[in-house]
Amino acid sequence: MSLTELDQRHVWHPFTQEGTAPPPLPMVRAKGASLFLEDGREILDLASSWWVNVHGHCHPAIADALAAQAHTLEHVIFAGFTHAPAARLAEALTSALPRPLDRVFYSDNGSTAVEAALKMAFQSWRNRGVLDRTLFLSFEGGYHGDTFGAMSVGRSSGFYAPFEDVLLKARHTPFAETWLNDGEVEDREAAALATLDFILDRDGAHLAGFIAEPLVQGAAGMRMCRPEFLRAVCARVSALGIPVIFDEVMTGFGRTGTLFALEQAGVVPDILCLSKGLTGGFLPLAATVASSAIYETFLGQDFSTAFAHGHSYTANPLGCAAALASLALFESERTLERIAHIRRANLRWLDEAAAVPGVTKPRVLGSIVALNLGGEGDYHSALGPVLKARFLEMNLLVRPLGNVVYLMPPACIPPEALARAHAVTLQILRENIPLYAHR
Ligand SMILES: Cc1ncc(COP(=O)(O)O)c(C=O)c1O
């Protein structure tokens, strides 16, 4: 029986309509920016395998660190015990972050990092005797993961209609997106801030926290905003004493050109969510980093104010060892410089791509380049699956978000591979004109 047949018998795939999806492709190995199928085909990974891969697949430095850790201490319960990889990683992360972000709470994935952050913000009020802050605020279109708290703040992404009746209460404020040569951004920002002011006037006293993907909303269609806008939003929220939570699950670890997007935003949140690139793309691990002020509200003499949250694999030593090795590569491989090269190449390419009829809103941030086909981004556009299949035919792993085409390669992508990705993408954009030009 083939690998695909075996899979089709018992496996249920994520974010997939199993009734219509083509059979999954059997992958056997990976190296650098390339993935290799069972039949020997080489596919260029321009989605960084769901935005997790940073330095390339099977990087030997991370693989070696993992192997060494696996022979030393593979896992131990993290309540009542600690170990070097977790303590050293917490030190490395907090050293790379601005004060007062200095307390690391580990979990397993992006959704749990968000879930822990929301619970921290909420319970922190309760621990101080404030009981009427039961609402969360997030940006329209924001995506924060698929667990219940994360779905609640991400409900305007449109993914969770079946769960609407059982989600937490949340408000959603407009995200003023922008793109290259956008002449009207300031008007859009002013309108978005006016709506925010209205929400804060009405609900500000009941908000437990505000969560945002800083500078770029990933799943909403790689929608980017100016740091000025994000700063203005956070200033208004912070002025009311409402904790700001940055979800850097996608933007963290170089994706936007700096190690964290918060550096370019010029905002220090009260809580920060990290995952995906944390281990360089090797293992599921997450960190929710809290300010000392939030942390201190959990200190007490009995369990009632403790953070009653934990996972079996909290601070898994293998994940922490991979994360330490990945962080070290940022220095030894000058990863941020590599990302700056990718950004410059993307900018040059966009001149040509933006000239294709029907292409709108060209945008670049760090190693991400994105554009829309025919107007507003629409995840449910029929173009998505058509384009994805066409890219695969051309041996490129590109997963358009509906009519939004974006490239997000690992930092190690060789210049000639990026040039090929650009050339093929341009060709495909031109081919699909009949499908989107009339939208
Ligand atoms: C910004 C953001 N937050 C949270 C998540 C959820 O992460 P995970 O898929 O690891 O649960 C994602 C996943 O794409 C994300 O992009």
GROMACS .gro file of N, CA and C in nm, residues 9-148:
model
  420
    9ARG      N    1  -0.663   0.622   0.463
    9ARG     CA    2  -0.746   0.531   0.543
    9ARG      C    3  -0.784   0.589   0.678
   10HIS      N    4  -0.685   0.655   0.745
   10HIS     CA    5  -0.707   0.688   0.887
   10HIS      C    6  -0.676   0.830   0.928
   11VAL      N    7  -0.613   0.909   0.842
   11VAL     CA    8  -0.567   1.041   0.887
   11VAL      C    9  -0.669   1.149   0.852
   12TRP      N   10  -0.684   1.244   0.943
   12TRP     CA   11  -0.774   1.360   0.925
   12TRP      C   12  -0.685   1.484   0.925
   13HIS      N   13  -0.682   1.557   0.814
   13HIS     CA   14  -0.585   1.668   0.799
   13HIS      C   15  -0.642   1.801   0.847
   14PRO      N   16  -0.553   1.892   0.891
   14PRO     CA   17  -0.598   2.020   0.945
   14PRO      C   18  -0.640   2.118   0.835
   15PHE      N   19  -0.736   2.206   0.870
   15PHE     CA   20  -0.782   2.312   0.780
   15PHE      C   21  -0.803   2.259   0.639
   16THR      N   22  -0.869   2.144   0.629
   16THR     CA   23  -0.886   2.076   0.500
   16THR      C   24  -1.030   2.029   0.486
   17GLN      N   25  -1.094   2.054   0.375
   17GLN     CA   26  -1.224   1.992   0.347
   17GLN      C   27  -1.193   1.855   0.290
   18GLU      N   28  -1.203   1.755   0.377
   18GLU     CA   29  -1.161   1.620   0.337
   18GLU      C   30  -1.250   1.564   0.226
   19GLY      N   31  -1.370   1.623   0.211
   19GLY     CA   32  -1.461   1.575   0.107
   19GLY      C   33  -1.415   1.609  -0.034
   20THR      N   34  -1.339   1.717  -0.048
   20THR     CA   35  -1.302   1.760  -0.183
   20THR      C   36  -1.152   1.771  -0.206
   21ALA      N   37  -1.072   1.772  -0.097
   21ALA     CA   38  -0.928   1.798  -0.114
   21ALA      C   39  -0.862   1.685  -0.193
   22PRO      N   40  -0.766   1.720  -0.278
   22PRO     CA   41  -0.690   1.614  -0.345
   22PRO      C   42  -0.607   1.538  -0.241
   23PRO      N   43  -0.566   1.415  -0.270
   23PRO     CA   44  -0.487   1.340  -0.172
   23PRO      C   45  -0.359   1.416  -0.137
   24PRO      N   46  -0.314   1.405  -0.011
   24PRO     CA   47  -0.193   1.477   0.029
   24PRO      C   48  -0.070   1.420  -0.043
   25LEU      N   49   0.030   1.505  -0.061
   25LEU     CA   50   0.151   1.461  -0.132
   25LEU      C   51   0.248   1.396  -0.032
   26PRO      N   52   0.303   1.281  -0.067
   26PRO     CA   53   0.395   1.213   0.026
   26PRO      C   54   0.535   1.276   0.026
   27MET      N   55   0.572   1.330   0.141
   27MET     CA   56   0.700   1.400   0.157
   27MET      C   57   0.797   1.306   0.227
   28VAL      N   58   0.918   1.296   0.178
   28VAL     CA   59   1.011   1.202   0.241
   28VAL      C   60   1.132   1.267   0.308
   29ARG      N   61   1.173   1.384   0.257
   29ARG     CA   62   1.284   1.450   0.325
   29ARG      C   63   1.285   1.598   0.288
   30ALA      N   64   1.371   1.673   0.358
   30ALA     CA   65   1.379   1.817   0.333
   30ALA      C   66   1.520   1.865   0.360
   31LYS      N   67   1.558   1.973   0.293
   31LYS     CA   68   1.693   2.029   0.311
   31LYS      C   69   1.689   2.176   0.273
   32GLY      N   70   1.739   2.262   0.357
   32GLY     CA   71   1.739   2.405   0.325
   32GLY      C   72   1.598   2.454   0.298
   33ALA      N   73   1.579   2.519   0.182
   33ALA     CA   74   1.446   2.570   0.149
   33ALA      C   75   1.367   2.471   0.065
   34SER      N   76   1.419   2.348   0.049
   34SER     CA   77   1.355   2.251  -0.041
   34SER      C   78   1.294   2.132   0.032
   35LEU      N   79   1.182   2.086  -0.025
   35LEU     CA   80   1.114   1.966   0.024
   35LEU      C   81   1.121   1.863  -0.089
   36PHE      N   82   1.137   1.734  -0.052
   36PHE     CA   83   1.150   1.631  -0.156
   36PHE      C   84   1.038   1.528  -0.142
   37LEU      N   85   0.964   1.509  -0.252
   37LEU     CA   86   0.854   1.413  -0.253
   37LEU      C   87   0.905   1.271  -0.279
   38GLU      N   88   0.818   1.175  -0.250
   38GLU     CA   89   0.851   1.034  -0.269
   38GLU      C   90   0.903   1.006  -0.411
   39ASP      N   91   0.845   1.075  -0.509
   39ASP     CA   92   0.887   1.049  -0.647
   39ASP      C   93   1.012   1.128  -0.687
   40GLY      N   94   1.076   1.194  -0.590
   40GLY     CA   95   1.200   1.264  -0.617
   40GLY      C   96   1.181   1.412  -0.651
   41ARG      N   97   1.055   1.454  -0.672
   41ARG     CA   98   1.032   1.596  -0.707
   41ARG      C   99   1.079   1.687  -0.595
   42GLU      N  100   1.142   1.798  -0.633
   42GLU     CA  101   1.189   1.897  -0.535
   42GLU      C  102   1.093   2.016  -0.536
   43ILE      N  103   1.042   2.050  -0.420
   43ILE     CA  104   0.945   2.161  -0.409
   43ILE      C  105   1.007   2.270  -0.322
   44LEU      N  106   1.001   2.392  -0.370
   44LEU     CA  107   1.058   2.504  -0.294
   44LEU      C  108   0.954   2.549  -0.190
   45ASP      N  109   0.996   2.555  -0.065
   45ASP     CA  110   0.902   2.585   0.045
   45ASP      C  111   0.890   2.736   0.063
   46LEU      N  112   0.792   2.795  -0.003
   46LEU     CA  113   0.775   2.941   0.005
   46LEU      C  114   0.669   2.979   0.108
   47ALA      N  115   0.629   2.882   0.189
   47ALA     CA  116   0.535   2.910   0.299
   47ALA      C  117   0.603   2.880   0.433
   48SER      N  118   0.734   2.849   0.427
   48SER     CA  119   0.809   2.812   0.548
   48SER      C  120   0.730   2.709   0.631
   49SER      N  121   0.664   2.616   0.557
   49SER     CA  122   0.586   2.510   0.622
   49SER      C  123   0.496   2.564   0.733
   50TRP      N  124   0.397   2.642   0.691
   50TRP     CA  125   0.301   2.708   0.781
   50TRP      C  126   0.371   2.805   0.876
   51TRP      N  127   0.473   2.875   0.818
   51TRP     CA  128   0.533   2.991   0.882
   51TRP      C  129   0.620   2.954   1.002
   52VAL      N  130   0.665   2.828   1.009
   52VAL     CA  131   0.746   2.788   1.124
   52VAL      C  132   0.895   2.788   1.093
   53ASN      N  133   0.932   2.758   0.968
   53ASN     CA  134   1.073   2.734   0.941
   53ASN      C  135   1.150   2.866   0.929
   54VAL      N  136   1.266   2.873   0.992
   54VAL     CA  137   1.342   2.998   0.993
   54VAL      C  138   1.472   2.984   0.915
   55HIS      N  139   1.556   2.889   0.952
   55HIS     CA  140   1.692   2.880   0.895
   55HIS      C  141   1.703   2.774   0.786
   56GLY      N  142   1.593   2.709   0.752
   56GLY     CA  143   1.599   2.602   0.653
   56GLY      C  144   1.567   2.468   0.720
   57HIS      N  145   1.522   2.374   0.636
   57HIS     CA  146   1.482   2.242   0.689
   57HIS      C  147   1.605   2.161   0.728
   58CYS      N  148   1.589   2.081   0.833
   58CYS     CA  149   1.692   1.987   0.878
   58CYS      C  150   1.826   2.055   0.900
   59HIS      N  151   1.824   2.178   0.951
   59HIS     CA  152   1.951   2.247   0.974
   59HIS      C  153   2.037   2.162   1.069
   60PRO      N  154   2.162   2.132   1.030
   60PRO     CA  155   2.241   2.038   1.112
   60PRO      C  156   2.266   2.089   1.254
   61ALA      N  157   2.278   2.220   1.273
   61ALA     CA  158   2.307   2.270   1.409
   61ALA      C  159   2.189   2.240   1.502
   62ILE      N  160   2.067   2.257   1.450
   62ILE     CA  161   1.949   2.229   1.534
   62ILE      C  162   1.932   2.078   1.551
   63ALA      N  163   1.952   2.004   1.442
   63ALA     CA  164   1.939   1.858   1.449
   63ALA      C  165   2.038   1.800   1.551
   64ASP      N  166   2.161   1.852   1.551
   64ASP     CA  167   2.262   1.800   1.644
   64ASP      C  168   2.226   1.835   1.789
   65ALA      N  169   2.179   1.958   1.810
   65ALA     CA  170   2.141   1.999   1.946
   65ALA      C  171   2.028   1.911   1.999
   66LEU      N  172   1.937   1.880   1.909
   66LEU     CA  173   1.823   1.795   1.946
   66LEU      C  174   1.869   1.655   1.983
   67ALA      N  175   1.956   1.600   1.898
   67ALA     CA  176   2.004   1.464   1.923
   67ALA      C  177   2.076   1.458   2.057
   68ALA      N  178   2.163   1.557   2.083
   68ALA     CA  179   2.238   1.556   2.209
   68ALA      C  180   2.142   1.564   2.328
   69GLN      N  181   2.041   1.649   2.316
   69GLN     CA  182   1.945   1.663   2.426
   69GLN      C  183   1.865   1.534   2.445
   70ALA      N  184   1.832   1.469   2.333
   70ALA     CA  185   1.752   1.346   2.340
   70ALA      C  186   1.827   1.235   2.414
   71HIS      N  187   1.960   1.242   2.412
   71HIS     CA  188   2.038   1.140   2.483
   71HIS      C  189   2.063   1.179   2.628
   72THR      N  190   2.021   1.301   2.669
   72THR     CA  191   2.053   1.350   2.804
   72THR      C  192   1.930   1.358   2.893
   73LEU      N  193   1.831   1.433   2.849
   73LEU     CA  194   1.704   1.446   2.922
   73LEU      C  195   1.597   1.480   2.820
   74GLU      N  196   1.510   1.382   2.792
   74GLU     CA  197   1.411   1.406   2.685
   74GLU      C  198   1.290   1.481   2.737
   75HIS      N  199   1.251   1.454   2.863
   75HIS     CA  200   1.137   1.527   2.918
   75HIS      C  201   1.127   1.503   3.068
   76VAL      N  202   1.074   1.601   3.136
   76VAL     CA  203   1.043   1.586   3.278
   76VAL      C  204   0.926   1.679   3.310
   77ILE      N  205   0.842   1.638   3.401
   77ILE     CA  206   0.733   1.725   3.447
   77ILE      C  207   0.793   1.861   3.486
   78PHE      N  208   0.724   1.971   3.446
   78PHE     CA  209   0.784   2.103   3.470
   78PHE      C  210   0.723   2.173   3.592
   79ALA      N  211   0.635   2.106   3.663
   79ALA     CA  212   0.588   2.162   3.790
   79ALA      C  213   0.678   2.101   3.898
   80GLY      N  214   0.750   2.188   3.969
   80GLY     CA  215   0.838   2.136   4.075
   80GLY      C  216   0.977   2.095   4.026
   81PHE      N  217   1.000   2.099   3.895
   81PHE     CA  218   1.134   2.068   3.840
   81PHE      C  219   1.172   2.173   3.736
   82THR      N  220   1.301   2.185   3.715
   82THR     CA  221   1.347   2.270   3.604
   82THR      C  222   1.461   2.198   3.534
   83HIS      N  223   1.511   2.256   3.426
   83HIS     CA  224   1.627   2.198   3.357
   83HIS      C  225   1.697   2.307   3.279
   84ALA      N  226   1.820   2.280   3.241
   84ALA     CA  227   1.904   2.382   3.178
   84ALA      C  228   1.843   2.439   3.050
   85PRO      N  229   1.792   2.357   2.958
   85PRO     CA  230   1.741   2.417   2.833
   85PRO      C  231   1.629   2.520   2.860
   86ALA      N  232   1.539   2.490   2.953
   86ALA     CA  233   1.428   2.583   2.980
   86ALA      C  234   1.478   2.710   3.047
   87ALA      N  235   1.565   2.696   3.146
   87ALA     CA  236   1.613   2.814   3.218
   87ALA      C  237   1.699   2.900   3.127
   88ARG      N  238   1.784   2.836   3.046
   88ARG     CA  239   1.871   2.913   2.957
   88ARG      C  240   1.790   2.981   2.846
   89LEU      N  241   1.687   2.912   2.798
   89LEU     CA  242   1.605   2.972   2.693
   89LEU      C  243   1.528   3.094   2.747
   90ALA      N  244   1.477   3.082   2.869
   90ALA     CA  245   1.404   3.196   2.929
   90ALA      C  246   1.499   3.316   2.943
   91GLU      N  247   1.622   3.286   2.981
   91GLU     CA  248   1.723   3.393   2.994
   91GLU      C  249   1.751   3.456   2.856
   92ALA      N  250   1.767   3.370   2.754
   92ALA     CA  251   1.798   3.421   2.619
   92ALA      C  252   1.682   3.505   2.565
   93LEU      N  253   1.559   3.457   2.584
   93LEU     CA  254   1.444   3.530   2.531
   93LEU      C  255   1.428   3.665   2.601
   94THR      N  256   1.435   3.663   2.733
   94THR     CA  257   1.412   3.789   2.805
   94THR      C  258   1.527   3.888   2.780
   95SER      N  259   1.648   3.836   2.754
   95SER     CA  260   1.759   3.927   2.720
   95SER      C  261   1.734   3.994   2.586
   96ALA      N  262   1.667   3.923   2.496
   96ALA     CA  263   1.642   3.979   2.363
   96ALA      C  264   1.520   4.071   2.362
   97LEU      N  265   1.444   4.072   2.470
   97LEU     CA  266   1.319   4.150   2.475
   97LEU      C  267   1.336   4.272   2.564
   98PRO      N  268   1.255   4.377   2.539
   98PRO     CA  269   1.263   4.495   2.626
   98PRO      C  270   1.205   4.466   2.765
   99ARG      N  271   1.256   4.535   2.865
   99ARG     CA  272   1.197   4.529   2.998
   99ARG      C  273   1.059   4.592   2.989
  100PRO      N  274   0.963   4.562   3.065
  100PRO     CA  275   0.965   4.464   3.173
  100PRO      C  276   0.914   4.326   3.133
  101LEU      N  277   0.934   4.286   3.005
  101LEU     CA  278   0.892   4.150   2.966
  101LEU      C  279   0.995   4.052   3.019
  102ASP      N  280   0.971   3.994   3.135
  102ASP     CA  281   1.080   3.912   3.189
  102ASP      C  282   1.036   3.783   3.258
  103ARG      N  283   0.914   3.736   3.226
  103ARG     CA  284   0.870   3.610   3.289
  103ARG      C  285   0.816   3.518   3.179
  104VAL      N  286   0.879   3.404   3.162
  104VAL     CA  287   0.845   3.315   3.050
  104VAL      C  288   0.759   3.198   3.098
  105PHE      N  289   0.642   3.185   3.038
  105PHE     CA  290   0.553   3.071   3.066
  105PHE      C  291   0.550   2.985   2.940
  106TYR      N  292   0.590   2.859   2.953
  106TYR     CA  293   0.600   2.773   2.834
  106TYR      C  294   0.470   2.698   2.807
  107SER      N  295   0.442   2.678   2.678
  107SER     CA  296   0.338   2.583   2.638
  107SER      C  297   0.378   2.522   2.504
  108ASP      N  298   0.280   2.475   2.426
  108ASP     CA  299   0.315   2.387   2.315
  108ASP      C  300   0.300   2.443   2.174
  109ASN      N  301   0.215   2.543   2.155
  109ASN     CA  302   0.188   2.590   2.018
  109ASN      C  303   0.133   2.731   2.022
  110GLY      N  304   0.108   2.788   1.906
  110GLY     CA  305   0.064   2.927   1.902
  110GLY      C  306  -0.068   2.950   1.973
  111SER      N  307  -0.161   2.857   1.954
  111SER     CA  308  -0.292   2.875   2.017
  111SER      C  309  -0.281   2.870   2.170
  112THR      N  310  -0.199   2.780   2.221
  112THR     CA  311  -0.187   2.772   2.368
  112THR      C  312  -0.111   2.894   2.422
  113ALA      N  313  -0.018   2.950   2.342
  113ALA     CA  314   0.051   3.072   2.386
  113ALA      C  315  -0.052   3.184   2.402
  114VAL      N  316  -0.147   3.189   2.307
  114VAL     CA  317  -0.251   3.292   2.312
  114VAL      C  318  -0.348   3.264   2.427
  115GLU      N  319  -0.387   3.138   2.438
  115GLU     CA  320  -0.481   3.100   2.543
  115GLU      C  321  -0.423   3.138   2.680
  116ALA      N  322  -0.297   3.108   2.702
  116ALA     CA  323  -0.231   3.143   2.830
  116ALA      C  324  -0.230   3.294   2.849
  117ALA      N  325  -0.203   3.369   2.741
  117ALA     CA  326  -0.197   3.516   2.752
  117ALA      C  327  -0.333   3.573   2.791
  118LEU      N  328  -0.438   3.524   2.727
  118LEU     CA  329  -0.573   3.575   2.757
  118LEU      C  330  -0.609   3.543   2.902
  119LYS      N  331  -0.578   3.421   2.943
  119LYS     CA  332  -0.610   3.380   3.080
  119LYS      C  333  -0.530   3.462   3.181
  120MET      N  334  -0.403   3.488   3.149
  120MET     CA  335  -0.320   3.570   3.239
  120MET      C  336  -0.381   3.710   3.255
  121ALA      N  337  -0.417   3.771   3.141
  121ALA     CA  338  -0.472   3.908   3.146
  121ALA      C  339  -0.600   3.908   3.229
  122PHE      N  340  -0.684   3.809   3.203
  122PHE     CA  341  -0.814   3.802   3.273
  122PHE      C  342  -0.796   3.778   3.422
  123GLN      N  343  -0.717   3.676   3.455
  123GLN     CA  344  -0.702   3.641   3.597
  123GLN      C  345  -0.626   3.749   3.675
  124SER      N  346  -0.537   3.818   3.605
  124SER     CA  347  -0.462   3.924   3.672
  124SER      C  348  -0.559   4.028   3.732
  125TRP      N  349  -0.665   4.061   3.658
  125TRP     CA  350  -0.766   4.154   3.713
  125TRP      C  351  -0.835   4.091   3.833
  126ARG      N  352  -0.878   3.964   3.817
  126ARG     CA  353  -0.950   3.895   3.926
  126ARG      C  354  -0.863   3.891   4.052
  127ASN      N  355  -0.735   3.860   4.032
  127ASN     CA  356  -0.644   3.850   4.148
  127ASN      C  357  -0.634   3.983   4.221
  128ARG      N  358  -0.665   4.092   4.150
  128ARG     CA  359  -0.662   4.225   4.213
  128ARG      C  360  -0.802   4.268   4.258
  129GLY      N  361  -0.897   4.175   4.253
  129GLY     CA  362  -1.033   4.204   4.302
  129GLY      C  363  -1.122   4.273   4.201
  130VAL      N  364  -1.077   4.285   4.075
  130VAL     CA  365  -1.161   4.349   3.972
  130VAL      C  366  -1.236   4.238   3.897
  131LEU      N  367  -1.369   4.238   3.910
  131LEU     CA  368  -1.447   4.125   3.859
  131LEU      C  369  -1.528   4.157   3.734
  132ASP      N  370  -1.532   4.285   3.697
  132ASP     CA  371  -1.623   4.320   3.586
  132ASP      C  372  -1.550   4.342   3.454
  133ARG      N  373  -1.428   4.295   3.445
  133ARG     CA  374  -1.358   4.305   3.316
  133ARG      C  375  -1.365   4.168   3.249
  134THR      N  376  -1.467   4.152   3.165
  134THR     CA  377  -1.494   4.019   3.107
  134THR      C  378  -1.490   4.019   2.954
  135LEU      N  379  -1.443   4.131   2.897
  135LEU     CA  380  -1.441   4.142   2.751
  135LEU      C  381  -1.297   4.147   2.700
  136PHE      N  382  -1.275   4.101   2.579
  136PHE     CA  383  -1.145   4.121   2.514
  136PHE      C  384  -1.164   4.204   2.388
  137LEU      N  385  -1.058   4.275   2.352
  137LEU     CA  386  -1.059   4.356   2.230
  137LEU      C  387  -0.953   4.301   2.135
  138SER      N  388  -0.988   4.296   2.006
  138SER     CA  389  -0.888   4.253   1.907
  138SER      C  390  -0.914   4.328   1.777
  139PHE      N  391  -0.823   4.312   1.682
  139PHE     CA  392  -0.841   4.377   1.552
  139PHE      C  393  -0.937   4.295   1.466
  140GLU      N  394  -1.015   4.364   1.384
  140GLU     CA  395  -1.097   4.295   1.285
  140GLU      C  396  -1.006   4.212   1.194
  141GLY      N  397  -1.046   4.090   1.168
  141GLY     CA  398  -0.967   4.004   1.080
  141GLY      C  399  -0.855   3.931   1.151
  142GLY      N  400  -0.825   3.968   1.275
  142GLY     CA  401  -0.713   3.905   1.347
  142GLY      C  402  -0.732   3.754   1.360
  143TYR      N  403  -0.622   3.683   1.351
  143TYR     CA  404  -0.626   3.536   1.369
  143TYR      C  405  -0.528   3.501   1.480
  144HIS      N  406  -0.575   3.424   1.577
  144HIS     CA  407  -0.490   3.394   1.692
  144HIS      C  408  -0.485   3.246   1.729
  145GLY      N  409  -0.543   3.160   1.645
  145GLY     CA  410  -0.538   3.017   1.673
  145GLY      C  411  -0.679   2.961   1.687
  146ASP      N  412  -0.687   2.830   1.715
  146ASP     CA  413  -0.814   2.759   1.702
  146ASP      C  414  -0.871   2.705   1.833
  147THR      N  415  -0.811   2.736   1.947
  147THR     CA  416  -0.872   2.697   2.074
  147THR      C  417  -0.978   2.803   2.109
  148PHE      N  418  -1.057   2.778   2.214
  148PHE     CA  419  -1.176   2.861   2.233
  148PHE      C  420  -1.147   3.010   2.259
   0.00000   0.00000   0.00000
